[in-house]
PDB file of C-alpha atoms in Angstrom:
ATOM      1  CA  MET A   1      69.438 148.855 179.297  1.00  0.00           C
ATOM      2  CA  SER A   2      71.863 151.612 180.696  1.00  0.00           C
ATOM      3  CA  THR A   3      73.764 154.548 178.651  1.00  0.00           C
ATOM      4  CA  ASN A   4      77.263 155.268 179.030  1.00  0.00           C
ATOM      5  CA  ASN A   5      77.794 158.842 178.190  1.00  0.00           C
ATOM      6  CA  ASN A   6      81.431 159.827 176.627  1.00  0.00           C
ATOM      7  CA  ASN A   7      82.197 156.233 177.144  1.00  0.00           C
ATOM      8  CA  THR A   8      84.960 155.844 173.912  1.00  0.00           C
ATOM      9  CA  ILE A   9      85.212 152.395 172.638  1.00  0.00           C
ATOM     10  CA  THR A  10      87.333 150.621 170.388  1.00  0.00           C
ATOM     11  CA  ILE A  11      86.704 147.400 167.911  1.00  0.00           C
ATOM     12  CA  GLY A  12      89.081 145.786 165.631  1.00  0.00           C
ATOM     13  CA  VAL A  13      87.587 144.043 162.520  1.00  0.00           C
ATOM     14  CA  LEU A  14      89.657 141.303 161.389  1.00  0.00           C
ATOM     15  CA  ALA A  15      90.680 142.532 158.227  1.00  0.00           C
ATOM     16  CA  LEU A  16      92.380 139.697 156.055  1.00  0.00           C
ATOM     17  CA  GLN A  17      89.948 139.283 153.694  1.00  0.00           C
ATOM     18  CA  GLY A  18      86.096 139.734 153.462  1.00  0.00           C
ATOM     19  CA  ALA A  19      83.287 142.662 154.678  1.00  0.00           C
ATOM     20  CA  PHE A  20      85.472 144.184 157.372  1.00  0.00           C
ATOM     21  CA  GLU A  21      84.704 147.699 155.738  1.00  0.00           C
ATOM     22  CA  GLU A  22      81.102 147.228 155.790  1.00  0.00           C
ATOM     23  CA  HIS A  23      81.303 146.317 159.626  1.00  0.00           C
ATOM     24  CA  GLN A  24      83.179 149.391 160.249  1.00  0.00           C
ATOM     25  CA  GLN A  25      80.659 151.595 158.802  1.00  0.00           C
ATOM     26  CA  CYS A  26      77.593 149.999 160.593  1.00  0.00           C
ATOM     27  CA  LEU A  27      79.678 149.871 163.936  1.00  0.00           C
ATOM     28  CA  GLU A  28      80.811 154.121 163.011  1.00  0.00           C
ATOM     29  CA  ALA A  29      77.639 154.806 162.523  1.00  0.00           C
ATOM     30  CA  ILE A  30      76.112 153.948 165.901  1.00  0.00           C
ATOM     31  CA  SER A  31      77.929 156.599 167.557  1.00  0.00           C
ATOM     32  CA  PRO A  32      80.819 158.919 167.355  1.00  0.00           C
ATOM     33  CA  ASN A  33      82.319 157.294 170.615  1.00  0.00           C
ATOM     34  CA  ILE A  34      82.949 154.287 168.496  1.00  0.00           C
ATOM     35  CA  ARG A  35      85.992 153.873 166.764  1.00  0.00           C
ATOM     36  CA  THR A  36      87.431 150.826 164.706  1.00  0.00           C
ATOM     37  CA  VAL A  37      90.975 149.687 163.477  1.00  0.00           C
ATOM     38  CA  GLN A  38      91.631 147.380 160.945  1.00  0.00           C
ATOM     39  CA  ILE A  39      93.560 144.366 162.319  1.00  0.00           C
ATOM     40  CA  ARG A  40      96.421 142.633 160.484  1.00  0.00           C
ATOM     41  CA  THR A  41      99.075 142.029 163.220  1.00  0.00           C
ATOM     42  CA  PRO A  42      98.879 140.860 166.718  1.00  0.00           C
ATOM     43  CA  ASP A  43     100.243 143.721 168.415  1.00  0.00           C
ATOM     44  CA  GLN A  44      97.149 145.426 167.599  1.00  0.00           C
ATOM     45  CA  LEU A  45      95.221 143.518 169.733  1.00  0.00           C
ATOM     46  CA  GLU A  46      96.410 144.984 172.828  1.00  0.00           C
ATOM     47  CA  SER A  47      94.692 148.449 172.403  1.00  0.00           C
ATOM     48  CA  ILE A  48      90.765 147.028 171.546  1.00  0.00           C
ATOM     49  CA  ASP A  49      88.115 146.702 173.814  1.00  0.00           C
ATOM     50  CA  GLY A  50      86.608 143.661 170.973  1.00  0.00           C
ATOM     51  CA  ILE A  51      86.818 142.283 168.042  1.00  0.00           C
ATOM     52  CA  VAL A  52      84.359 141.139 164.778  1.00  0.00           C
ATOM     53  CA  PHE A  53      85.463 138.282 162.274  1.00  0.00           C
ATOM     54  CA  PRO A  54      83.535 139.258 159.279  1.00  0.00           C
ATOM     55  CA  GLY A  55      82.164 137.294 156.445  1.00  0.00           C
ATOM     56  CA  GLY A  56      84.121 136.335 153.906  1.00  0.00           C
ATOM     57  CA  GLU A  57      85.904 133.238 153.097  1.00  0.00           C
ATOM     58  CA  SER A  58      87.129 131.213 156.082  1.00  0.00           C
ATOM     59  CA  THR A  59      89.690 128.898 154.057  1.00  0.00           C
ATOM     60  CA  SER A  60      91.001 131.939 152.486  1.00  0.00           C
ATOM     61  CA  MET A  61      91.266 133.503 156.316  1.00  0.00           C
ATOM     62  CA  GLY A  62      92.805 130.271 157.765  1.00  0.00           C
ATOM     63  CA  LEU A  63      95.698 130.452 155.452  1.00  0.00           C
ATOM     64  CA  ILE A  64      96.486 134.085 155.336  1.00  0.00           C
ATOM     65  CA  GLY A  65      96.177 133.973 159.327  1.00  0.00           C
ATOM     66  CA  ASP A  66      98.563 130.628 159.540  1.00  0.00           C
ATOM     67  CA  VAL A  67     101.327 132.271 157.944  1.00  0.00           C
ATOM     68  CA  THR A  68     101.218 135.675 159.979  1.00  0.00           C
ATOM     69  CA  THR A  69     103.582 135.238 162.433  1.00  0.00           C
ATOM     70  CA  GLY A  70     101.786 135.369 165.642  1.00  0.00           C
ATOM     71  CA  LEU A  71      98.647 136.239 164.849  1.00  0.00           C
ATOM     72  CA  TRP A  72      96.208 133.239 164.906  1.00  0.00           C
ATOM     73  CA  ASP A  73      97.919 132.347 168.438  1.00  0.00           C
ATOM     74  CA  GLY A  74      97.320 135.873 169.691  1.00  0.00           C
ATOM     75  CA  LEU A  75      93.715 135.598 168.219  1.00  0.00           C
ATOM     76  CA  ARG A  76      93.283 132.359 170.114  1.00  0.00           C
ATOM     77  CA  ASN A  77      94.708 133.986 173.305  1.00  0.00           C
ATOM     78  CA  PHE A  78      92.133 136.919 172.548  1.00  0.00           C
ATOM     79  CA  VAL A  79      89.249 135.029 171.931  1.00  0.00           C
ATOM     80  CA  HIS A  80      90.050 132.357 175.100  1.00  0.00           C
ATOM     81  CA  ASN A  81      91.878 134.564 177.502  1.00  0.00           C
ATOM     82  CA  SER A  82      91.072 138.527 177.129  1.00  0.00           C
ATOM     83  CA  GLY A  83      87.309 138.527 178.494  1.00  0.00           C
ATOM     84  CA  LYS A  84      87.312 140.611 175.567  1.00  0.00           C
ATOM     85  CA  PRO A  85      84.124 139.997 173.422  1.00  0.00           C
ATOM     86  CA  THR A  86      84.363 138.810 170.065  1.00  0.00           C
ATOM     87  CA  TRP A  87      81.744 138.131 167.167  1.00  0.00           C
ATOM     88  CA  GLY A  88      81.949 136.145 164.128  1.00  0.00           C
ATOM     89  CA  THR A  89      79.482 136.531 160.818  1.00  0.00           C
ATOM     90  CA  CYS A  90      79.028 133.666 158.425  1.00  0.00           C
ATOM     91  CA  ALA A  91      83.380 133.185 158.103  1.00  0.00           C
ATOM     92  CA  GLY A  92      83.973 134.110 161.276  1.00  0.00           C
ATOM     93  CA  MET A  93      81.429 132.248 162.969  1.00  0.00           C
ATOM     94  CA  ILE A  94      83.343 128.849 161.460  1.00  0.00           C
ATOM     95  CA  LEU A  95      86.519 130.224 162.716  1.00  0.00           C
ATOM     96  CA  LEU A  96      84.988 130.357 166.399  1.00  0.00           C
ATOM     97  CA  ALA A  97      83.947 126.968 165.935  1.00  0.00           C
ATOM     98  CA  GLU A  98      85.281 124.272 167.560  1.00  0.00           C
ATOM     99  CA  ARG A  99      84.075 121.390 165.051  1.00  0.00           C
ATOM    100  CA  CYS A 100      83.476 122.006 160.987  1.00  0.00           C
ATOM    101  CA  ILE A 101      81.932 119.912 158.497  1.00  0.00           C
ATOM    102  CA  GLY A 102      81.978 120.111 155.055  1.00  0.00           C
ATOM    103  CA  THR A 103      85.905 121.881 154.941  1.00  0.00           C
ATOM    104  CA  SER A 104      87.880 122.719 151.776  1.00  0.00           C
ATOM    105  CA  ALA A 105      89.173 119.608 149.683  1.00  0.00           C
ATOM    106  CA  VAL A 106      92.211 121.234 148.664  1.00  0.00           C
ATOM    107  CA  ILE A 107      93.412 122.221 152.136  1.00  0.00           C
ATOM    108  CA  THR A 108      95.651 119.121 153.641  1.00  0.00           C
ATOM    109  CA  LYS A 109      95.146 119.969 157.373  1.00  0.00           C
ATOM    110  CA  GLY A 110      91.441 121.074 156.708  1.00  0.00           C
ATOM    111  CA  GLN A 111      90.051 124.559 157.690  1.00  0.00           C
ATOM    112  CA  SER A 112      92.236 126.346 160.657  1.00  0.00           C
ATOM    113  CA  LEU A 113      89.754 127.012 163.454  1.00  0.00           C
ATOM    114  CA  ILE A 114      90.267 129.532 166.147  1.00  0.00           C
ATOM    115  CA  GLY A 115      87.490 128.077 168.165  1.00  0.00           C
ATOM    116  CA  GLY A 116      85.966 129.174 171.344  1.00  0.00           C
ATOM    117  CA  VAL A 117      82.015 128.075 171.059  1.00  0.00           C
ATOM    118  CA  ASP A 118      81.596 124.330 171.004  1.00  0.00           C
ATOM    119  CA  ILE A 119      79.606 124.400 167.529  1.00  0.00           C
ATOM    120  CA  LEU A 120      79.158 122.031 164.964  1.00  0.00           C
ATOM    121  CA  VAL A 121      79.277 124.309 161.888  1.00  0.00           C
ATOM    122  CA  CYS A 122      78.267 122.861 158.187  1.00  0.00           C
ATOM    123  CA  ARG A 123      79.917 125.181 155.785  1.00  0.00           C
ATOM    124  CA  ASN A 124      77.854 126.406 152.501  1.00  0.00           C
ATOM    125  CA  TYR A 125      75.205 124.790 154.272  1.00  0.00           C
ATOM    126  CA  PHE A 126      72.756 127.181 152.099  1.00  0.00           C
ATOM    127  CA  GLY A 127      74.372 126.511 148.861  1.00  0.00           C
ATOM    128  CA  SER A 128      76.770 128.348 146.828  1.00  0.00           C
ATOM    129  CA  GLN A 129      77.280 131.944 146.019  1.00  0.00           C
ATOM    130  CA  ILE A 130      74.220 132.117 143.425  1.00  0.00           C
ATOM    131  CA  SER A 131      71.747 130.625 146.443  1.00  0.00           C
ATOM    132  CA  SER A 132      72.524 133.739 148.423  1.00  0.00           C
ATOM    133  CA  PHE A 133      69.081 135.069 149.769  1.00  0.00           C
ATOM    134  CA  GLU A 134      67.437 137.135 152.597  1.00  0.00           C
ATOM    135  CA  MET A 135      65.028 136.011 154.748  1.00  0.00           C
ATOM    136  CA  SER A 136      63.549 136.977 158.368  1.00  0.00           C
ATOM    137  CA  THR A 137      65.454 136.016 161.479  1.00  0.00           C
ATOM    138  CA  PRO A 138      64.685 135.922 165.033  1.00  0.00           C
ATOM    139  CA  ALA A 139      65.707 139.569 166.354  1.00  0.00           C
ATOM    140  CA  PRO A 140      68.828 140.288 168.827  1.00  0.00           C
ATOM    141  CA  PRO A 141      68.187 140.842 172.342  1.00  0.00           C
ATOM    142  CA  ALA A 142      68.108 144.435 173.699  1.00  0.00           C
ATOM    143  CA  PRO A 143      71.842 145.204 174.078  1.00  0.00           C
ATOM    144  CA  PHE A 144      72.765 145.566 177.787  1.00  0.00           C
ATOM    145  CA  ALA A 145      74.073 149.089 177.399  1.00  0.00           C
ATOM    146  CA  THR A 146      74.344 151.667 174.348  1.00  0.00           C
ATOM    147  CA  VAL A 147      77.664 154.155 173.947  1.00  0.00           C
ATOM    148  CA  ASP A 148      75.259 157.460 174.236  1.00  0.00           C
ATOM    149  CA  ALA A 149      72.048 158.873 174.240  1.00  0.00           C
ATOM    150  CA  THR A 150      72.311 160.114 170.552  1.00  0.00           C
ATOM    151  CA  ASP A 151      72.673 156.155 169.040  1.00  0.00           C
ATOM    152  CA  ASP A 152      69.461 155.525 168.535  1.00  0.00           C
ATOM    153  CA  ASP A 153      65.909 157.369 169.265  1.00  0.00           C
ATOM    154  CA  ASP A 154      65.534 157.470 172.656  1.00  0.00           C
ATOM    155  CA  GLY A 155      66.558 153.261 172.514  1.00  0.00           C
ATOM    156  CA  LYS A 156      63.186 152.482 170.530  1.00  0.00           C
ATOM    157  CA  LYS A 157      64.716 150.525 168.298  1.00  0.00           C
ATOM    158  CA  ASP A 158      67.088 148.678 170.555  1.00  0.00           C
ATOM    159  CA  ASN A 159      64.139 147.306 171.990  1.00  0.00           C
ATOM    160  CA  ASP A 160      62.390 146.438 168.713  1.00  0.00           C
ATOM    161  CA  ASP A 161      61.759 142.426 168.069  1.00  0.00           C
ATOM    162  CA  SER A 162      60.674 142.352 164.940  1.00  0.00           C
ATOM    163  CA  SER A 163      62.492 139.882 162.626  1.00  0.00           C
ATOM    164  CA  PHE A 164      65.578 140.521 161.496  1.00  0.00           C
ATOM    165  CA  PRO A 165      66.561 140.344 157.786  1.00  0.00           C
ATOM    166  CA  GLY A 166      69.197 137.617 157.860  1.00  0.00           C
ATOM    167  CA  VAL A 167      71.001 138.028 154.626  1.00  0.00           C
ATOM    168  CA  PHE A 168      72.562 134.548 153.631  1.00  0.00           C
ATOM    169  CA  ILE A 169      75.557 134.079 151.175  1.00  0.00           C
ATOM    170  CA  ARG A 170      77.621 131.088 150.728  1.00  0.00           C
ATOM    171  CA  ALA A 171      76.387 130.670 154.609  1.00  0.00           C
ATOM    172  CA  PRO A 172      77.216 127.896 157.347  1.00  0.00           C
ATOM    173  CA  ALA A 173      74.411 126.402 159.822  1.00  0.00           C
ATOM    174  CA  ILE A 174      75.495 125.391 163.160  1.00  0.00           C
ATOM    175  CA  LEU A 175      74.058 122.109 163.583  1.00  0.00           C
ATOM    176  CA  THR A 176      74.120 121.261 167.402  1.00  0.00           C
ATOM    177  CA  ALA A 177      74.759 123.410 170.295  1.00  0.00           C
ATOM    178  CA  PRO A 178      75.692 122.281 174.005  1.00  0.00           C
ATOM    179  CA  PRO A 179      73.205 123.526 176.768  1.00  0.00           C
ATOM    180  CA  ASP A 180      75.832 125.580 177.760  1.00  0.00           C
ATOM    181  CA  VAL A 181      75.798 128.216 174.597  1.00  0.00           C
ATOM    182  CA  GLN A 182      72.777 130.481 174.317  1.00  0.00           C
ATOM    183  CA  VAL A 183      70.890 129.899 171.185  1.00  0.00           C
ATOM    184  CA  LEU A 184      69.818 133.407 169.886  1.00  0.00           C
ATOM    185  CA  GLY A 185      67.895 132.267 166.788  1.00  0.00           C
ATOM    186  CA  THR A 186      66.660 129.486 164.477  1.00  0.00           C
ATOM    187  CA  VAL A 187      65.529 129.012 161.152  1.00  0.00           C
ATOM    188  CA  VAL A 188      63.877 125.922 159.559  1.00  0.00           C
ATOM    189  CA  ALA A 189      65.662 125.258 156.059  1.00  0.00           C
ATOM    190  CA  ALA A 190      66.955 122.581 153.682  1.00  0.00           C
ATOM    191  CA  PRO A 191      70.475 121.844 153.057  1.00  0.00           C
ATOM    192  CA  CYS A 192      71.940 122.314 149.668  1.00  0.00           C
ATOM    193  CA  ARG A 193      72.480 118.818 147.558  1.00  0.00           C
ATOM    194  CA  ALA A 194      76.036 118.810 148.556  1.00  0.00           C
ATOM    195  CA  ALA A 195      75.904 119.962 151.771  1.00  0.00           C
ATOM    196  CA  ALA A 196      73.321 117.381 152.098  1.00  0.00           C
ATOM    197  CA  VAL A 197      75.804 114.589 151.215  1.00  0.00           C
ATOM    198  CA  VAL A 198      78.314 116.161 153.913  1.00  0.00           C
ATOM    199  CA  LEU A 199      75.736 115.052 156.363  1.00  0.00           C
ATOM    200  CA  ARG A 200      74.619 111.772 155.657  1.00  0.00           C
ATOM    201  CA  GLU A 201      78.112 111.089 155.698  1.00  0.00           C
ATOM    202  CA  LEU A 202      78.341 112.768 159.282  1.00  0.00           C
ATOM    203  CA  GLU A 203      75.653 110.356 160.089  1.00  0.00           C
ATOM    204  CA  ARG A 204      77.015 107.717 159.441  1.00  0.00           C
ATOM    205  CA  LYS A 205      80.498 108.343 161.098  1.00  0.00           C
ATOM    206  CA  LEU A 206      78.333 109.462 164.353  1.00  0.00           C
ATOM    207  CA  GLU A 207      76.619 106.075 164.045  1.00  0.00           C
ATOM    208  CA  ALA A 208      79.929 104.485 164.260  1.00  0.00           C
ATOM    209  CA  GLY A 209      80.914 105.841 167.836  1.00  0.00           C
ATOM    210  CA  GLU A 210      83.361 108.659 166.016  1.00  0.00           C
ATOM    211  CA  ASN A 211      83.640 112.080 167.205  1.00  0.00           C
ATOM    212  CA  VAL A 212      83.959 113.926 164.327  1.00  0.00           C
ATOM    213  CA  ILE A 213      86.233 117.457 164.594  1.00  0.00           C
ATOM    214  CA  GLN A 214      86.459 118.346 161.179  1.00  0.00           C
ATOM    215  CA  LEU A 215      84.991 116.415 157.822  1.00  0.00           C
ATOM    216  CA  GLY A 216      85.818 117.334 154.194  1.00  0.00           C
ATOM    217  CA  VAL A 217      83.572 117.597 151.377  1.00  0.00           C
ATOM    218  CA  VAL A 218      82.368 114.343 150.190  1.00  0.00           C
ATOM    219  CA  ASP A 219      81.344 114.286 146.357  1.00  0.00           C
ATOM    220  CA  ALA A 220      78.298 114.655 145.824  1.00  0.00           C
ATOM    221  CA  LEU A 221      78.374 113.962 141.936  1.00  0.00           C
ATOM    222  CA  GLU A 222      77.172 110.336 140.266  1.00  0.00           C
ATOM    223  CA  ARG A 223      79.366 109.420 137.337  1.00  0.00           C
ATOM    224  CA  LYS A 224      77.283 107.611 134.996  1.00  0.00           C
ATOM    225  CA  ALA A 225      78.624 104.805 132.416  1.00  0.00           C
ATOM    226  CA  ASP A 226      77.538 107.031 129.570  1.00  0.00           C
ATOM    227  CA  GLY A 227      79.441 109.732 130.752  1.00  0.00           C
ATOM    228  CA  ALA A 228      76.575 111.702 132.434  1.00  0.00           C
ATOM    229  CA  ILE A 229      77.031 113.249 135.778  1.00  0.00           C
ATOM    230  CA  GLY A 230      74.282 114.519 137.958  1.00  0.00           C
ATOM    231  CA  TYR A 231      74.179 114.663 141.757  1.00  0.00           C
ATOM    232  CA  THR A 232      73.768 112.350 144.730  1.00  0.00           C
ATOM    233  CA  ASN A 233      70.055 112.596 145.636  1.00  0.00           C
ATOM    234  CA  VAL A 234      70.016 112.254 149.833  1.00  0.00           C
ATOM    235  CA  CYS A 235      66.464 112.233 151.313  1.00  0.00           C
ATOM    236  CA  LEU A 236      66.801 111.817 155.255  1.00  0.00           C
ATOM    237  CA  GLN A 237      63.053 110.611 156.446  1.00  0.00           C
ATOM    238  CA  LYS A 238      62.448 109.002 160.042  1.00  0.00           C
ATOM    239  CA  ASN A 239      61.797 105.113 160.207  1.00  0.00           C
ATOM    240  CA  ASN A 240      59.018 103.365 162.447  1.00  0.00           C
ATOM    241  CA  ASN A 241      60.646 104.168 165.251  1.00  0.00           C
ATOM    242  CA  GLY A 242      60.497 107.776 165.097  1.00  0.00           C
ATOM    243  CA  GLN A 243      64.547 107.779 165.140  1.00  0.00           C
ATOM    244  CA  GLU A 244      66.229 109.812 162.367  1.00  0.00           C
ATOM    245  CA  ASP A 245      67.041 107.140 159.513  1.00  0.00           C
ATOM    246  CA  ALA A 246      68.450 108.297 155.675  1.00  0.00           C
ATOM    247  CA  SER A 247      68.025 106.198 152.596  1.00  0.00           C
ATOM    248  CA  THR A 248      71.218 104.217 151.175  1.00  0.00           C
ATOM    249  CA  LEU A 249      73.008 106.359 148.852  1.00  0.00           C
ATOM    250  CA  GLU A 250      73.914 104.205 145.554  1.00  0.00           C
ATOM    251  CA  GLU A 251      77.391 104.689 145.909  1.00  0.00           C
ATOM    252  CA  GLU A 252      78.934 104.964 148.866  1.00  0.00           C
ATOM    253  CA  LYS A 253      81.362 108.058 148.977  1.00  0.00           C
ATOM    254  CA  LYS A 254      84.959 107.844 149.974  1.00  0.00           C
ATOM    255  CA  ASP A 255      86.358 111.501 149.507  1.00  0.00           C
ATOM    256  CA  ALA A 256      85.583 112.636 153.206  1.00  0.00           C
ATOM    257  CA  THR A 257      88.331 113.315 155.618  1.00  0.00           C
ATOM    258  CA  SER A 258      87.930 113.493 159.318  1.00  0.00           C
ATOM    259  CA  VAL A 259      89.968 114.313 162.421  1.00  0.00           C
ATOM    260  CA  ILE A 260      88.553 111.859 165.291  1.00  0.00           C
ATOM    261  CA  GLN A 261      89.146 112.599 168.837  1.00  0.00           C
ATOM    262  CA  GLU A 262      87.554 110.854 172.185  1.00  0.00           C
ATOM    263  CA  ARG A 263      83.772 109.871 171.586  1.00  0.00           C
ATOM    264  CA  ILE A 264      80.875 112.276 172.780  1.00  0.00           C
ATOM    265  CA  ASN A 265      77.496 112.127 172.230  1.00  0.00           C
ATOM    266  CA  VAL A 266      76.299 114.159 169.382  1.00  0.00           C
ATOM    267  CA  THR A 267      72.535 114.123 168.102  1.00  0.00           C
ATOM    268  CA  LEU A 268      71.910 115.648 164.824  1.00  0.00           C
ATOM    269  CA  PRO A 269      68.814 118.078 164.402  1.00  0.00           C
ATOM    270  CA  GLY A 270      66.080 115.872 162.829  1.00  0.00           C
ATOM    271  CA  ALA A 271      64.704 115.988 158.918  1.00  0.00           C
ATOM    272  CA  SER A 272      61.215 116.631 158.491  1.00  0.00           C
ATOM    273  CA  ASP A 273      59.453 113.613 156.420  1.00  0.00           C
ATOM    274  CA  GLU A 274      59.933 113.388 152.467  1.00  0.00           C
ATOM    275  CA  THR A 275      62.206 116.612 152.528  1.00  0.00           C
ATOM    276  CA  ASN A 276      65.716 117.472 154.145  1.00  0.00           C
ATOM    277  CA  ALA A 277      64.343 120.552 155.824  1.00  0.00           C
ATOM    278  CA  ARG A 278      65.404 120.905 159.273  1.00  0.00           C
ATOM    279  CA  GLU A 279      65.705 123.678 161.760  1.00  0.00           C
ATOM    280  CA  VAL A 280      69.147 124.424 161.830  1.00  0.00           C
ATOM    281  CA  ILE A 281      70.715 127.514 164.342  1.00  0.00           C
ATOM    282  CA  CYS A 282      71.862 130.666 162.981  1.00  0.00           C
ATOM    283  CA  ALA A 283      73.136 132.568 165.914  1.00  0.00           C
ATOM    284  CA  VAL A 284      74.562 131.631 169.278  1.00  0.00           C
ATOM    285  CA  ARG A 285      76.221 133.741 172.491  1.00  0.00           C
ATOM    286  CA  LYS A 286      78.629 131.679 174.837  1.00  0.00           C
ATOM    287  CA  GLY A 287      79.932 133.978 177.304  1.00  0.00           C
ATOM    288  CA  MET A 288      81.650 137.233 175.560  1.00  0.00           C
ATOM    289  CA  ILE A 289      81.681 135.364 171.819  1.00  0.00           C
ATOM    290  CA  LEU A 290      78.427 136.268 169.744  1.00  0.00           C
ATOM    291  CA  CYS A 291      78.149 134.356 166.362  1.00  0.00           C
ATOM    292  CA  THR A 292      76.010 135.018 163.686  1.00  0.00           C
ATOM    293  CA  ALA A 293      75.343 132.567 160.341  1.00  0.00           C
ATOM    294  CA  PHE A 294      74.540 135.231 158.111  1.00  0.00           C
ATOM    295  CA  HIS A 295      75.623 139.236 157.281  1.00  0.00           C
ATOM    296  CA  PRO A 296      74.291 142.029 159.838  1.00  0.00           C
ATOM    297  CA  GLU A 297      76.663 144.273 157.950  1.00  0.00           C
ATOM    298  CA  ILE A 298      74.721 144.664 154.430  1.00  0.00           C
ATOM    299  CA  ALA A 299      71.264 144.663 155.751  1.00  0.00           C
ATOM    300  CA  ASP A 300      69.888 148.264 156.438  1.00  0.00           C
ATOM    301  CA  ASP A 301      69.687 147.608 160.363  1.00  0.00           C
ATOM    302  CA  LEU A 302      71.922 147.999 163.166  1.00  0.00           C
ATOM    303  CA  ARG A 303      70.641 146.279 165.977  1.00  0.00           C
ATOM    304  CA  TRP A 304      72.840 142.937 165.682  1.00  0.00           C
ATOM    305  CA  HIS A 305      75.966 145.685 165.830  1.00  0.00           C
ATOM    306  CA  LYS A 306      74.281 148.055 168.463  1.00  0.00           C
ATOM    307  CA  TYR A 307      73.702 144.180 170.682  1.00  0.00           C
ATOM    308  CA  PHE A 308      77.671 143.709 170.430  1.00  0.00           C
ATOM    309  CA  VAL A 309      78.700 146.696 171.220  1.00  0.00           C
ATOM    310  CA  GLY A 310      76.128 146.315 173.938  1.00  0.00           C
ATOM    311  CA  MET A 311      78.811 142.816 175.057  1.00  0.00           C
ATOM    312  CA  VAL A 312      81.391 145.232 174.633  1.00  0.00           C
ATOM    313  CA  LEU A 313      79.911 148.180 177.372  1.00  0.00           C
ATOM    314  CA  GLU A 314      79.393 145.142 179.534  1.00  0.00           C
ATOM    315  CA  ALA A 315      82.599 143.685 179.370  1.00  0.00           C
ATOM    316  CA  LYS A 316      84.639 147.167 180.555  1.00  0.00           C
ATOM    317  CA  GLN A 317      81.881 147.756 183.105  1.00  0.00           C
ATOM    318  CA  SER A 318      83.156 144.392 184.655  1.00  0.00           C
ATOM    319  CA  SER A 319      86.830 144.246 183.918  1.00  0.00           C
TER     320      SER A 319
END
């Protein structure tokens, strides 16, 4: 790890909705040589060295971005062509995914995505707002470089490999990532009831040979003859051949919508016997794009922000 003295960098934070101010505070706390700017228009992208897509509500961000003249195209160009780093956290990670399931049922065209990383993301995998929690997650790698010698206690914390306090708020999970995407962290967790029903519908479509780019939420409620309402119960198990299988739902759900393109092979992560708990991915990197499913900006730990700053310095050095 090297130190870049007096190397001022400017990092933009997409400020349409969500925790953009918290990211600014974390980045500026690292060093006085880090400047942040709130990004709301495409012309602001020209003066930054990297950008953060914060956590918040991905559907709202997509709706605002779509109606802001030139912004979504500008962000796509920045992510795909600029060679400058982009970091998406939680909702921001969803925006950077190429494929997404559990999208809003009230949005006609589904979730508006910017793309950049060929990952399959499940929105709200861990549950609703009241299901938010904190759990230990893998620490980020040591940063490529630091801005100056004052941003850490002699660099000791940057090399700290102890677990990171991952805060999951209505959090998504990454279900699959191809070999060219570097997996930086995984956790074992069961999907919420609503996500489990979406996963079952996804499995049905994959078994039928479909390549699912987007899949809407699936009705997870059972409406009984007496007027009672309960949750559909989905339990993923393994069959006798050791392959993943799933029990048949009592009533097939038809409320999902999907966008089908040419077929590709996708294998979902396996489920443990008698439980829906499975290993899912919570952090990845592909080139100059970083994604985390949790919210580092509200943890009392700057290691992921320092890692991203290192990516920005790496890009500047190679440009």
